[in-house]
Coordinates of C-alpha atoms and ligand atoms in Angstrom, one line a residue:
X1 CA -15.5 -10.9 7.1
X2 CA -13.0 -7.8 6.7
X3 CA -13.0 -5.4 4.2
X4 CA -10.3 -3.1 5.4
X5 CA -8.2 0.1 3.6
X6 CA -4.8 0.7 4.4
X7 CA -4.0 4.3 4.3
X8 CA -1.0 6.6 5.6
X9 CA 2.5 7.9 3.5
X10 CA 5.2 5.9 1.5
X11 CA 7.1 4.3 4.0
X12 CA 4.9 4.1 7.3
X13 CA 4.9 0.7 7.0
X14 CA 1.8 -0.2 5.1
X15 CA 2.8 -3.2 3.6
X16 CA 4.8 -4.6 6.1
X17 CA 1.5 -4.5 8.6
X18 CA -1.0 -6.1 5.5
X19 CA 1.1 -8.9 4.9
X20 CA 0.8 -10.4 8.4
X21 CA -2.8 -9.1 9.0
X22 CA -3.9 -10.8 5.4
X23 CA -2.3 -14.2 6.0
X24 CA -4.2 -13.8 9.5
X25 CA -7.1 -13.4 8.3
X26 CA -7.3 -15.4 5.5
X27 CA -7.9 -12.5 2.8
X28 CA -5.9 -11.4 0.3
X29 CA -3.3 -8.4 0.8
X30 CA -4.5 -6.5 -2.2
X31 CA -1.7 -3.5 -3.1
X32 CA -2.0 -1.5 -6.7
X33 CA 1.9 -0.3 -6.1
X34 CA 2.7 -4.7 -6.5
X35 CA 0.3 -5.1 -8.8
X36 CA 1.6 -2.6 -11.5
X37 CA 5.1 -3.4 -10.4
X38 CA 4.6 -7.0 -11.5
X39 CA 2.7 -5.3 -15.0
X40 CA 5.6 -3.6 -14.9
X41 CA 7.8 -6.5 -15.1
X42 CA 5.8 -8.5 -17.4
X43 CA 6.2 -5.7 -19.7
X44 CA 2.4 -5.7 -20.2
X45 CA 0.5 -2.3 -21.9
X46 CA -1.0 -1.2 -18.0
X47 CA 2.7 -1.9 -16.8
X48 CA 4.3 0.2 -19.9
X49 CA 1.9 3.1 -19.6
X50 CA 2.3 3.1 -15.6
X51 CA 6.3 3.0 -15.8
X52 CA 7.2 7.0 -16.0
X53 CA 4.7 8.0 -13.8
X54 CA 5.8 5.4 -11.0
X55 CA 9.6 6.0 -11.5
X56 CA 8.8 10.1 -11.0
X57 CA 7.0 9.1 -7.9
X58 CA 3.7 10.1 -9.3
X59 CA 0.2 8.8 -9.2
X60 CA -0.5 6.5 -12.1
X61 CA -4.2 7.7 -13.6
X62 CA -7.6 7.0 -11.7
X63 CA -9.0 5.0 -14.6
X64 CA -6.1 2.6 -15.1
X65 CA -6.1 1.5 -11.3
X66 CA -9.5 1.3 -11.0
X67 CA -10.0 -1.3 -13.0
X68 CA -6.9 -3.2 -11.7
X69 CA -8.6 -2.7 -8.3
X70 CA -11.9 -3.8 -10.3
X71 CA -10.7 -6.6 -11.5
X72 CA -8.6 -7.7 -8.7
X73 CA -12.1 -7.4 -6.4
X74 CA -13.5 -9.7 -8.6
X75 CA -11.5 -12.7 -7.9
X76 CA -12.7 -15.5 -6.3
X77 CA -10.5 -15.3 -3.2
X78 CA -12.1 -11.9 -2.6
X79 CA -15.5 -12.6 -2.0
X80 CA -14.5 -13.4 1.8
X81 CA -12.7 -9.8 2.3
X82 CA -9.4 -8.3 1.6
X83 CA -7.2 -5.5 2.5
X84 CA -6.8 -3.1 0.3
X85 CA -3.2 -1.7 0.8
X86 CA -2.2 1.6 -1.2
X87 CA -6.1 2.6 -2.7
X88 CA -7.6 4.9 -2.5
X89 CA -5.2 7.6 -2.5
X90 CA -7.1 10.8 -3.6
X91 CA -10.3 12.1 -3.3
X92 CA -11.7 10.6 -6.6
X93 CA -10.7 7.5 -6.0
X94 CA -12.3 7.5 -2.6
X95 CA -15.3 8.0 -4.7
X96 CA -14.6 5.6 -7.1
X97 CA -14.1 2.7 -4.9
X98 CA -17.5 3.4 -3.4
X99 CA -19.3 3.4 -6.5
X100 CA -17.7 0.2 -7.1
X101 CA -18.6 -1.3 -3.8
X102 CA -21.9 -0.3 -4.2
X103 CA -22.2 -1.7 -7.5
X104 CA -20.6 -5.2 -6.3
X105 CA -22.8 -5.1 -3.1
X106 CA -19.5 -4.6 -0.8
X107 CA -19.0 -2.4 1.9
X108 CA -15.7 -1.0 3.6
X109 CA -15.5 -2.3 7.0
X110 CA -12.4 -0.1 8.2
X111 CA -10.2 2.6 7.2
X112 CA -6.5 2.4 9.0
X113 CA -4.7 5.1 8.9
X114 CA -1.2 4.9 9.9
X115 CA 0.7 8.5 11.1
X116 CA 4.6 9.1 11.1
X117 CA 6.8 12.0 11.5
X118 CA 8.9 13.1 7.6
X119 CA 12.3 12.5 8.5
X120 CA 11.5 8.9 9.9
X121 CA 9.5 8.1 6.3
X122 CA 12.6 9.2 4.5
X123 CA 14.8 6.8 6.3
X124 CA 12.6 3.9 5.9
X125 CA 12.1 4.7 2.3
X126 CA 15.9 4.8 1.5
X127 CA 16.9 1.9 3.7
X128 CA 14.0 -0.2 2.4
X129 CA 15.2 -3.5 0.2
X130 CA 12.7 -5.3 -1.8
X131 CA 12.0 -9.1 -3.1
X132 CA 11.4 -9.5 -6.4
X133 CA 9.6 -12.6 -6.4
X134 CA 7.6 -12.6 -3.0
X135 CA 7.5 -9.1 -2.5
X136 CA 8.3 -8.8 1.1
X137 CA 9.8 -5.6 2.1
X138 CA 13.0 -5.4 4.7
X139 CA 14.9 -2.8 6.1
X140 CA 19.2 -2.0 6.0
X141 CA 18.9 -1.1 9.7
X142 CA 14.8 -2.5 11.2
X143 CA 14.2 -5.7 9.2
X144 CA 17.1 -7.5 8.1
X145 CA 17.2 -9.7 5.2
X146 CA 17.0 -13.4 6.7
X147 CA 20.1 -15.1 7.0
X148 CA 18.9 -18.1 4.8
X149 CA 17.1 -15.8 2.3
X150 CA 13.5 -17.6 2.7
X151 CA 11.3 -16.6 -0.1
X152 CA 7.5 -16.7 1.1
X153 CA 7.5 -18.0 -2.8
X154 CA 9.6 -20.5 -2.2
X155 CA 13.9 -20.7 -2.4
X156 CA 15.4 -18.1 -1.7
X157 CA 14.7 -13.6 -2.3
X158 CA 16.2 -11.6 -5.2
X159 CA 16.5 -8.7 -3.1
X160 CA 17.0 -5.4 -5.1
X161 CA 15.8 -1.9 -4.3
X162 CA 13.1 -0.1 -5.9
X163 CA 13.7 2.6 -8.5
X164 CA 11.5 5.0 -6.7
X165 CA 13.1 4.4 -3.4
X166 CA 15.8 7.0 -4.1
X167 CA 16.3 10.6 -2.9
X168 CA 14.2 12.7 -5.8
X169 CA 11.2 10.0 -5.9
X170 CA 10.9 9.7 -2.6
X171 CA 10.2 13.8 -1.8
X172 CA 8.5 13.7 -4.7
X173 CA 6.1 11.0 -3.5
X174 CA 5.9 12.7 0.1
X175 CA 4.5 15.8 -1.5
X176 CA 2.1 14.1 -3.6
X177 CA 0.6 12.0 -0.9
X178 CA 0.4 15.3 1.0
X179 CA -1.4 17.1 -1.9
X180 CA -3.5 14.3 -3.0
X181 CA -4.2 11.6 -0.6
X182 CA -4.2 14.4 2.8
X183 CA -7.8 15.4 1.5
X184 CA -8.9 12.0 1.3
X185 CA -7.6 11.3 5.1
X186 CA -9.3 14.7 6.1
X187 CA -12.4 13.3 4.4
X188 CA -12.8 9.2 5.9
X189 CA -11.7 11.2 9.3
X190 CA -14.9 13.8 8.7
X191 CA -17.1 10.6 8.5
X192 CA -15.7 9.3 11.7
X193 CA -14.3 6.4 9.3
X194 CA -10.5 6.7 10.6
X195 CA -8.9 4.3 13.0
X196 CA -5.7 6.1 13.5
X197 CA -2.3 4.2 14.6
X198 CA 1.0 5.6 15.2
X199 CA 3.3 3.9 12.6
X200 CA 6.2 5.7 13.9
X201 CA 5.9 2.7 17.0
X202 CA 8.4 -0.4 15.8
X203 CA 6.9 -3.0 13.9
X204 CA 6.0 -5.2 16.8
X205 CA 4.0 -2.6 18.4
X206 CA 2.0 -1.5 15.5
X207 CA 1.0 -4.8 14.7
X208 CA -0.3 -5.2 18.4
X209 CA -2.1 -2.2 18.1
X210 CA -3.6 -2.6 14.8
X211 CA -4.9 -6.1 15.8
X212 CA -6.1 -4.4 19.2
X213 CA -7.7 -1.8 17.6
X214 CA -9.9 -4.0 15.0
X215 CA -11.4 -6.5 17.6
Ligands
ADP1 P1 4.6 1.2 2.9 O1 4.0 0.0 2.4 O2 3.7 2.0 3.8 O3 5.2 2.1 1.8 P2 6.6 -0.6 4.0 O4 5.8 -1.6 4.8 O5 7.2 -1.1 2.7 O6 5.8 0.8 3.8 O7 7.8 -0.1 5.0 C1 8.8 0.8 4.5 C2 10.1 0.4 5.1 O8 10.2 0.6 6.5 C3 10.5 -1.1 4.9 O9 11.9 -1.2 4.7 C4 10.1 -1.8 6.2 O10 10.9 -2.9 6.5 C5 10.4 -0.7 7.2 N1 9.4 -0.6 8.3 C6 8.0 -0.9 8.2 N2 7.4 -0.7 9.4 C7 8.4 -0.2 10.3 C8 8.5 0.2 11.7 N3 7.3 0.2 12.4 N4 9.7 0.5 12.2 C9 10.8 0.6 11.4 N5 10.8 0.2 10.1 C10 9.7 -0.2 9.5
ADP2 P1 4.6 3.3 -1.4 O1 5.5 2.4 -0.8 O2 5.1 4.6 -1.8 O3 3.3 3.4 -0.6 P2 3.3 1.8 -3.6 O4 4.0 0.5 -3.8 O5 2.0 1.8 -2.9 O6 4.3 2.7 -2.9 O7 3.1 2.6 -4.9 C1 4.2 2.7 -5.8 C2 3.8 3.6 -7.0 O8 2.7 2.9 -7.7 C3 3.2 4.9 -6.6 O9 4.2 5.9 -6.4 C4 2.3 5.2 -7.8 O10 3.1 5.6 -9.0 C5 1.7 3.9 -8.2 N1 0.5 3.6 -7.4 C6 0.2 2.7 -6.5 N2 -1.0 2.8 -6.1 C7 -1.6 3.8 -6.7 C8 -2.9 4.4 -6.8 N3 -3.9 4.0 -5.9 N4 -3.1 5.4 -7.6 C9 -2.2 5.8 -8.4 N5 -1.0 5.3 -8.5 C10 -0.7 4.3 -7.7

């Protein structure tokens, strides 16, 4: 069983890495930055209140992504691990999600952290295209749409790019993951809980290393 947390800047490739890891493990790629994108999109109260805080690049409040992440733990499909891709991502959340482990009789297995140089994030982040349906993330220049546009939902991906993935979001988002989730890292790495991976690697590579690194 894996109960794993993805941590490491906007851009280093995250997402990309939990998809594949997820389906290979048969646990479900949990990330809160979907989740409220898709509240977002359904227009529900969570997705309203989240809206200017994720277009301005800034953390949405502790208390409403707790109990996404709450709820989302709950699910049946959880209770044989998943990979929690995006939370925590400050100190008090850090603290929150072990409370709730505690609470649910959970523990965290692994804490991944991936490392990447500035400049590289910021071309990532621009370049970086979306699908609206499934979710996949692809890249201008590193991961090309697919020619026939195959939707891990099914037909074919809307691909459009994320409101946040533009110039003043993006810095914004670099200097609040410095400011708020660099004392967290400095934290799981005090408690020997880091494995560290260089995400700057191409995606190929990382994924060898990560699978390397958690047998
Ligand atoms: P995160 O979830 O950490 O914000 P993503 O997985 O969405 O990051 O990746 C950001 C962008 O960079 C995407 O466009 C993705 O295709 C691309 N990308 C991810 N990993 C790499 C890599 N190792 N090398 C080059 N580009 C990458
Ligand atoms: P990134 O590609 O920057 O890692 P995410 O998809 O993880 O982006 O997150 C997008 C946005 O959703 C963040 O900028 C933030 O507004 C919000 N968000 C996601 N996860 C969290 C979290 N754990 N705490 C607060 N806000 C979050």
């Amino acid at each position: 069983m894996s109960r794993l947390v993805f941590l490491g800047p906007p851009g280093v490739g995250k997402g990309t890495q939990a998809a594949g890891l997820a389906q290979d493990l048969g646990i479900p790629h949990i990330s809160t930055g979907a989740i409220l994108r898709d509240a977002l999109e359904r227009e529900t109260p969570t997705g309203l209140e989240a809206k200017k805080f994720m277009d301005a690049g800034e953390l949405v409040p502790d208390s409403v992504v707790l109990q996404l992440v709450r709820d989302r733990l709950a699910e049946e499909d959880a209770r044989s691990g998943w990979l929690l891709d995006g939370y925590p991502r400050n100190l008090q959340q850090g603290e929150a999600l072990q409370s709730l482990l505690q609470e649910i009789g959970d523990s965290l297995d692994h804490v991944i952290y991936f490392e990447c140089a500035e400049s590289e994030l910021v071309r990532r982040l621009s370049g970086r295209r979306t699908c609206k349906t499934c979710g996949s993330t692809f890249h201008i220049e590193f991961a090309p749409v697919p020619e026939q546009g195959q939707c891990d939902a099914g037909g074919e991906c809307e691909i459009y790019q994320r409101s946040d993935d533009v110039e003043e979001a993006i810095l914004n988002r670099l200097e609040v993951y410095h400011r708020e989730t660099g004392p967290l890292v400095d934290h799981y790495r005090s408690k020997d809980q880091l494995v560290v991976l260089d995400g700057a690697a191409p995606i190929d590579e990382v994924g060898v290393a990560l699978r390397s690194a958690l047998n």
